[in-house]
Amino acid sequence: MAGKSTEIRPFGPEAIAAAAALIRDGQPVAVPTETVYGLAADATNARAVARIYEAKGRPSFNPLIVHIPNLASATRLGTFSSEARALAEQHWPGPLTVVVPLAPDSPVASLVTAGLPTIALRVPAHPAMRALLDASGRPLAAPSANASGRISPTRADHVLASLSGRIALVIDGGSSAHGLESTIVAFTGGLPRLLRPGPVEVPQALAPSSSQIEAPGMLASHYAPAKPLRLNATERASNEWLIGFGNIEGDASLSPSGDLGEAAARLFDLLHQADAGSQAAIAVAPVPDIGIGRAINDRLARAAAPRP
Ligand code: TXA
Ligand code: MG
């Protein structure tokens, strides 16, 4: 998509129809929400989710928030305690994200959760995001629609300033009402924890102490396989399961054709497979450190780093 022109359409039935067609085609679309503009893609399609990272130039696979139309849809993707359910009922639709254990048969691509056993879920209030959820019929993974390292966009022209030429469509819904990302509260065991303060006040959730920080963007490693991982491997040792890329075939390949976007989409799935298999160790073929390959290598380096 890089180098193509980015269309802006005012929020309305035509924009939503065009956006839903792109979503079903596996493309990301920038869409207003009441917090900030999101870059939305089909959360059940790993290749579509990889395109979010490609467009943002995100240096690491932070897990993404999945947007759904209502609490019933949310409970198909995550497992809600009664406390999590009560907070969601109080604030949804709205600028609250809850992190809960991933449902056992969740259809969400593992790239969305960056391999974590938890999932961040939000029912948005903005009519454009709600219309897109309705028209596409898919759960939508959506980080803020800015290039990595830039501030979050609250207007369509902010989105264009950093993503022009990298995505096909921006839906213009005017200025975001909150202009600040959603409050994130984790219900993944013990007391609720405030992972990110935001528009919704949740007095019963306290920020984790620095020794228990769990917002994955802050962690040195938020996904590591249980087995030792060797990087830049060109052949397998006898105890290894080799994850190939390009010419290096391996036991399974990130992308036989050397497509980095395909490799990004398959990375977490193959690490899970390697962990579950019978070999004691994992090796991974070299991946070029360009474009989204940098994000792949960032995650691989964290996965191979010495464990605490
Ligand atoms: O308001 C918002 O939340 C906007 C709009 C578009 O909905 N989205 C947004 O997404 O701010 P993003 O990707 O910029 O921030 C997502 C945050 C990150 O800090 C990430 O670490 C955290 O959510 N997160 C996602 N999944 C998580 C999980 N399973 N456990 C803990 N934190 C998680
Ligand atoms: Mg962001």
CSV table of C-alpha atoms and ligand atoms in Angstrom, one decimal, residues 56 58 143-144 146 150 152 181 196, ligand 2:
chain,number,residue,atom,x,y,z
A,56,LYS,CA,2.3,2.2,11.7
A,58,ARG,CA,5.6,-0.1,14.9
A,143,PRO,CA,-4.4,0.9,17.9
A,144,SER,CA,-4.3,4.6,17.6
A,146,ASN,CA,-0.5,7.3,14.1
A,150,ARG,CA,4.0,10.0,17.1
A,152,SER,CA,-2.3,9.8,18.9
A,181,GLU,CA,-6.9,7.0,24.8
A,196,ARG,CA,-3.5,3.1,31.7
B,2,MG,MG,-1.1,4.4,20.7
